[in-house]
PDB file of C-alpha atoms in Angstrom:
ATOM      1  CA  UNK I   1       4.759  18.098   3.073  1.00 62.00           C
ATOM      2  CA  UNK I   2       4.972  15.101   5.439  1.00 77.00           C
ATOM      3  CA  UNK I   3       4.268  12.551   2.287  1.00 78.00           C
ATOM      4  CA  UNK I   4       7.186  14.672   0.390  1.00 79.00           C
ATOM      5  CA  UNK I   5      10.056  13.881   3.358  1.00 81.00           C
ATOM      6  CA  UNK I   6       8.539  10.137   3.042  1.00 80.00           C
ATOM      7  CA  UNK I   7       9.064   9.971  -0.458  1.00 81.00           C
ATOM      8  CA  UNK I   8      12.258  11.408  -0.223  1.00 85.00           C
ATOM      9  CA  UNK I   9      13.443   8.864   2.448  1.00 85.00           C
ATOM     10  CA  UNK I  10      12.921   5.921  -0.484  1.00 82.00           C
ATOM     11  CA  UNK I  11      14.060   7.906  -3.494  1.00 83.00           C
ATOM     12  CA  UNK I  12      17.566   8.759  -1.823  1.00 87.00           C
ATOM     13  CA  UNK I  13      19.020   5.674  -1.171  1.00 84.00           C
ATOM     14  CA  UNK I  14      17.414   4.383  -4.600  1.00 85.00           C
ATOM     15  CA  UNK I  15      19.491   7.347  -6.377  1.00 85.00           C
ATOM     16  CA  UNK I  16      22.479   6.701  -4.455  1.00 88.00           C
ATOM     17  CA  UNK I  17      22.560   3.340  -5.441  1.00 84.00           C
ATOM     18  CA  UNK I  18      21.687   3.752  -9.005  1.00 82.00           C
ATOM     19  CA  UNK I  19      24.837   6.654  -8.886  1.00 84.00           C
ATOM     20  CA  UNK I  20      27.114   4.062  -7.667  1.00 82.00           C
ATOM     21  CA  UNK I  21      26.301   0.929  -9.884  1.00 79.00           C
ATOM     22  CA  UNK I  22      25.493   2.959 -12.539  1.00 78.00           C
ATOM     23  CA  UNK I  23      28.071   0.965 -14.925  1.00 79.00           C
ATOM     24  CA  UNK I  24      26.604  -2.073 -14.191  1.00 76.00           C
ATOM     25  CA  UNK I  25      22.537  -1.139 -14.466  1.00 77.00           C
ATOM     26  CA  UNK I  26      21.422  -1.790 -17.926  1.00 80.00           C
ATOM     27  CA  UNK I  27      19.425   1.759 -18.366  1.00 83.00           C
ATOM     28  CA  UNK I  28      17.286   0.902 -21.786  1.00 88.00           C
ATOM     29  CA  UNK I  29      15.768  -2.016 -19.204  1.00 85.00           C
ATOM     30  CA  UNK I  30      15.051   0.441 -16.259  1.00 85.00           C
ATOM     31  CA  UNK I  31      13.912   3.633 -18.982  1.00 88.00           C
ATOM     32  CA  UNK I  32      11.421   0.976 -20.126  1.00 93.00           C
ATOM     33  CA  UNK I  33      10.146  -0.151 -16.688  1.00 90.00           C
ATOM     34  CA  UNK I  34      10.127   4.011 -15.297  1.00 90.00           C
ATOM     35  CA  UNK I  35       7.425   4.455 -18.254  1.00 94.00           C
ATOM     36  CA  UNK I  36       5.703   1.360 -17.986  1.00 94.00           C
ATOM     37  CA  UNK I  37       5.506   1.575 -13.936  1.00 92.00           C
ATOM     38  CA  UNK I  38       4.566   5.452 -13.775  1.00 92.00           C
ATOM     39  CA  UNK I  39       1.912   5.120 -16.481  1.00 94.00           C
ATOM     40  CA  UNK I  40      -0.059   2.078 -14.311  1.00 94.00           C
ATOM     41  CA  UNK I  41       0.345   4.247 -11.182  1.00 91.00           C
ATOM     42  CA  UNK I  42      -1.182   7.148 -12.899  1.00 94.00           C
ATOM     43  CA  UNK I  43      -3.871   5.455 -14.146  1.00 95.00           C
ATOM     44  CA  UNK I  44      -4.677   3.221 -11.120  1.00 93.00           C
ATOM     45  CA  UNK I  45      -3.626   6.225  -8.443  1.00 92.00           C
ATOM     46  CA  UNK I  46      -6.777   8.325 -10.163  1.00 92.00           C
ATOM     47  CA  UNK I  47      -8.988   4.873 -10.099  1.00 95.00           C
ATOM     48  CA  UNK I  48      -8.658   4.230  -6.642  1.00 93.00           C
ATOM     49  CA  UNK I  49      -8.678   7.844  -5.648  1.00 88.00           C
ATOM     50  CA  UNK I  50     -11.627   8.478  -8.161  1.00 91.00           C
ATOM     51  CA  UNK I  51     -13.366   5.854  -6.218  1.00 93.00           C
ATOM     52  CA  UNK I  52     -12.371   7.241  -2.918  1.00 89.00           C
ATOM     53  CA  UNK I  53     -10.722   3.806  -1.987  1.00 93.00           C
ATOM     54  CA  UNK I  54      -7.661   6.213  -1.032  1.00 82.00           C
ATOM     55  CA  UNK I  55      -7.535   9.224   1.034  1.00 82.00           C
ATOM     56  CA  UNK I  56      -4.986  11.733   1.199  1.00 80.00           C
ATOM     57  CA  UNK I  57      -4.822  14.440   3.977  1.00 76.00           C
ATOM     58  CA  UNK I  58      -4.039  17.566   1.458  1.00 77.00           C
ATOM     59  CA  UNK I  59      -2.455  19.423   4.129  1.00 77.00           C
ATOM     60  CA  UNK I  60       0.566  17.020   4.070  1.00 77.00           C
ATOM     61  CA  UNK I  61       0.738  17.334   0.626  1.00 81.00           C
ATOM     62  CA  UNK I  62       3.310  19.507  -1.418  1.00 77.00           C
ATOM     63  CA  UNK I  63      -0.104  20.476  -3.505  1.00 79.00           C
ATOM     64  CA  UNK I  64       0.694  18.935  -7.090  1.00 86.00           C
ATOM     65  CA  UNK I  65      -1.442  16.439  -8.924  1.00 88.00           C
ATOM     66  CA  UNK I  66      -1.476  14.442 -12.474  1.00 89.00           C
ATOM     67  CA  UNK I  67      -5.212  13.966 -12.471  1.00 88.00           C
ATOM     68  CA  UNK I  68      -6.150  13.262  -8.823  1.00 89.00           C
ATOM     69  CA  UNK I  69      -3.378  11.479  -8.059  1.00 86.00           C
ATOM     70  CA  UNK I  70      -0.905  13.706  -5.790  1.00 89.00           C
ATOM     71  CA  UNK I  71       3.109  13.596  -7.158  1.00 85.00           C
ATOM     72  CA  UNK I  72       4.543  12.084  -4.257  1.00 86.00           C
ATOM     73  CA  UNK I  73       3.092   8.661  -5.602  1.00 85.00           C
ATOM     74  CA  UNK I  74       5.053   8.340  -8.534  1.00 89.00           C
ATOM     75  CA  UNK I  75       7.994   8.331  -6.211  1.00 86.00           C
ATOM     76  CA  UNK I  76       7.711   5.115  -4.993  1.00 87.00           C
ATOM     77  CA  UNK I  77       7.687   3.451  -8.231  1.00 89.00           C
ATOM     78  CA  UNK I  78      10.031   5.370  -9.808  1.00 89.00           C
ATOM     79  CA  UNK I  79      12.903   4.885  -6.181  1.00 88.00           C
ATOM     80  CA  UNK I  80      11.641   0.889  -7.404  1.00 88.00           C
ATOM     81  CA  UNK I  81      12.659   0.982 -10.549  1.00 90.00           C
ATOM     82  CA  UNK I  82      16.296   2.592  -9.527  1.00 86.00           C
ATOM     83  CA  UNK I  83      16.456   0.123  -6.117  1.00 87.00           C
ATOM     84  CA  UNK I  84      15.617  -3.062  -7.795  1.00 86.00           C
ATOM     85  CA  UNK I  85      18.750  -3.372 -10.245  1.00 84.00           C
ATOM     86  CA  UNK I  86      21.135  -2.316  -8.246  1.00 81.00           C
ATOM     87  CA  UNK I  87      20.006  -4.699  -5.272  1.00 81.00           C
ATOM     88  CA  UNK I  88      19.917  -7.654  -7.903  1.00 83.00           C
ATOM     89  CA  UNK I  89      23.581  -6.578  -9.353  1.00 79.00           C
ATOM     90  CA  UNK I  90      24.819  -6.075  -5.374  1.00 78.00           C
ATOM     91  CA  UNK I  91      23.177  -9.756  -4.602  1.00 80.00           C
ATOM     92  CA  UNK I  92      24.455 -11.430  -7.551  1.00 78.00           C
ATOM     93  CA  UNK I  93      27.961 -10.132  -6.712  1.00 71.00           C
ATOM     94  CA  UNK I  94      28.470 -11.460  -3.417  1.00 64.00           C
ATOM     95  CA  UNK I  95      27.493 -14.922  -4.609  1.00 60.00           C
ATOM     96  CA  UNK I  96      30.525 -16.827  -4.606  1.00 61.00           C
ATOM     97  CA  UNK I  97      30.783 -19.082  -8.083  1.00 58.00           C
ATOM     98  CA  UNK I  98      33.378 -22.173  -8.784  1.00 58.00           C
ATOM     99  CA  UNK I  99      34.744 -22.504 -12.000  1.00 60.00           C
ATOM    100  CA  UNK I 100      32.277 -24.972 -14.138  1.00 58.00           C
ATOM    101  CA  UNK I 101      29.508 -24.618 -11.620  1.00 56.00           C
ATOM    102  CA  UNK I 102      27.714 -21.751 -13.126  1.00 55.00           C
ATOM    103  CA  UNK I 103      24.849 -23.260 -14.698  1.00 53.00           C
ATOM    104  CA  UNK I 104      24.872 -26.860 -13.599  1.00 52.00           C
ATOM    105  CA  UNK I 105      21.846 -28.567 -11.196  1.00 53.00           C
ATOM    106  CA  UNK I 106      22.186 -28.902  -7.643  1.00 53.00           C
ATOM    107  CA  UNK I 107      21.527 -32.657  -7.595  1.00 57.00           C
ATOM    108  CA  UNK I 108      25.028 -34.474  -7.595  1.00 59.00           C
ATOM    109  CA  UNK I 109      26.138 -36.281 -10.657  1.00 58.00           C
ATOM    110  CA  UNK I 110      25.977 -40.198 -10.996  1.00 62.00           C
ATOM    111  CA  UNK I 111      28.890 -41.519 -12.431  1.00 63.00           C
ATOM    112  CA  UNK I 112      29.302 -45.870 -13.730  1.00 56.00           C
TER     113      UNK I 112
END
C-alpha cells in the first residue's frame, strides 16, 4: 500500500487543481492526452516489467494489475495530465501583458 499513499500524494493536488480551474482547462485536449498517455504506460509499464527492467516489491502494492503492470502507475500520468493545464493556465495568468505587446518581438523597433 506504500506505492498507493505515493500515488495519492500526486493525484490530490492534480485533482484539486483541475476542480478549481476547471472553467478554464479545455477538457476534449486533456480526455485526448488521459487516453493517449495511459495507453503508452500500459504498454511500456508491461515491456519494462516483462523484461524485468522494473521491480516492484508486491507487498507495497494494493494487489491490482492491467497486464503486469500494477495500477498505481497509471496514476502518475493520469495526476500529469490534470497538473499540466492548470499549471500552464496559473503561469500564463500571472504574466503581466501591455496593451499592443502581446505578440510583438523582444528586439526594440528601429524607427527613420
Amino acid at each position: 500500500m506504500a506505492y498507493l499513499w505515493l500515488s495519492l500524494a500526486f493525484m490530490v493536488p492534480a485533482a484539486l487543481a483541475a476542480v478549481l480551474l476547471r472553467g478554464s482547462i479545455h477538457w476534449g485536449a486533456v480526455a485526448l492526452s488521459t487516453v493517449v498517455l495511459l495507453s503508452l504506460t500500459a504498454v511500456f509499464d508491461n515491456v519494462i516489467i516483462g523484461l524485468d527492467i522494473v521491480r516492484y516489491g508486491h507487498e507495497h502494492l494494493m494487489g491490482l494489475y492491467l497486464g503486469l503492470a500494477p495500477l498505481e502507475d497509471f496514476s502518475y500520468p493520469l495526476a500529469g495530465v490534470l497538473l499540466l493545464p492548470a499549471a500552464w493556465h496559473l503561469l500564463r495568468r500571472r504574466r503581466p501583458t501591455e496593451p499592443g505587446r502581446g505578440a510583438e518581438p523582444v528586439a526594440e523597433r528601429v524607427t527613420d
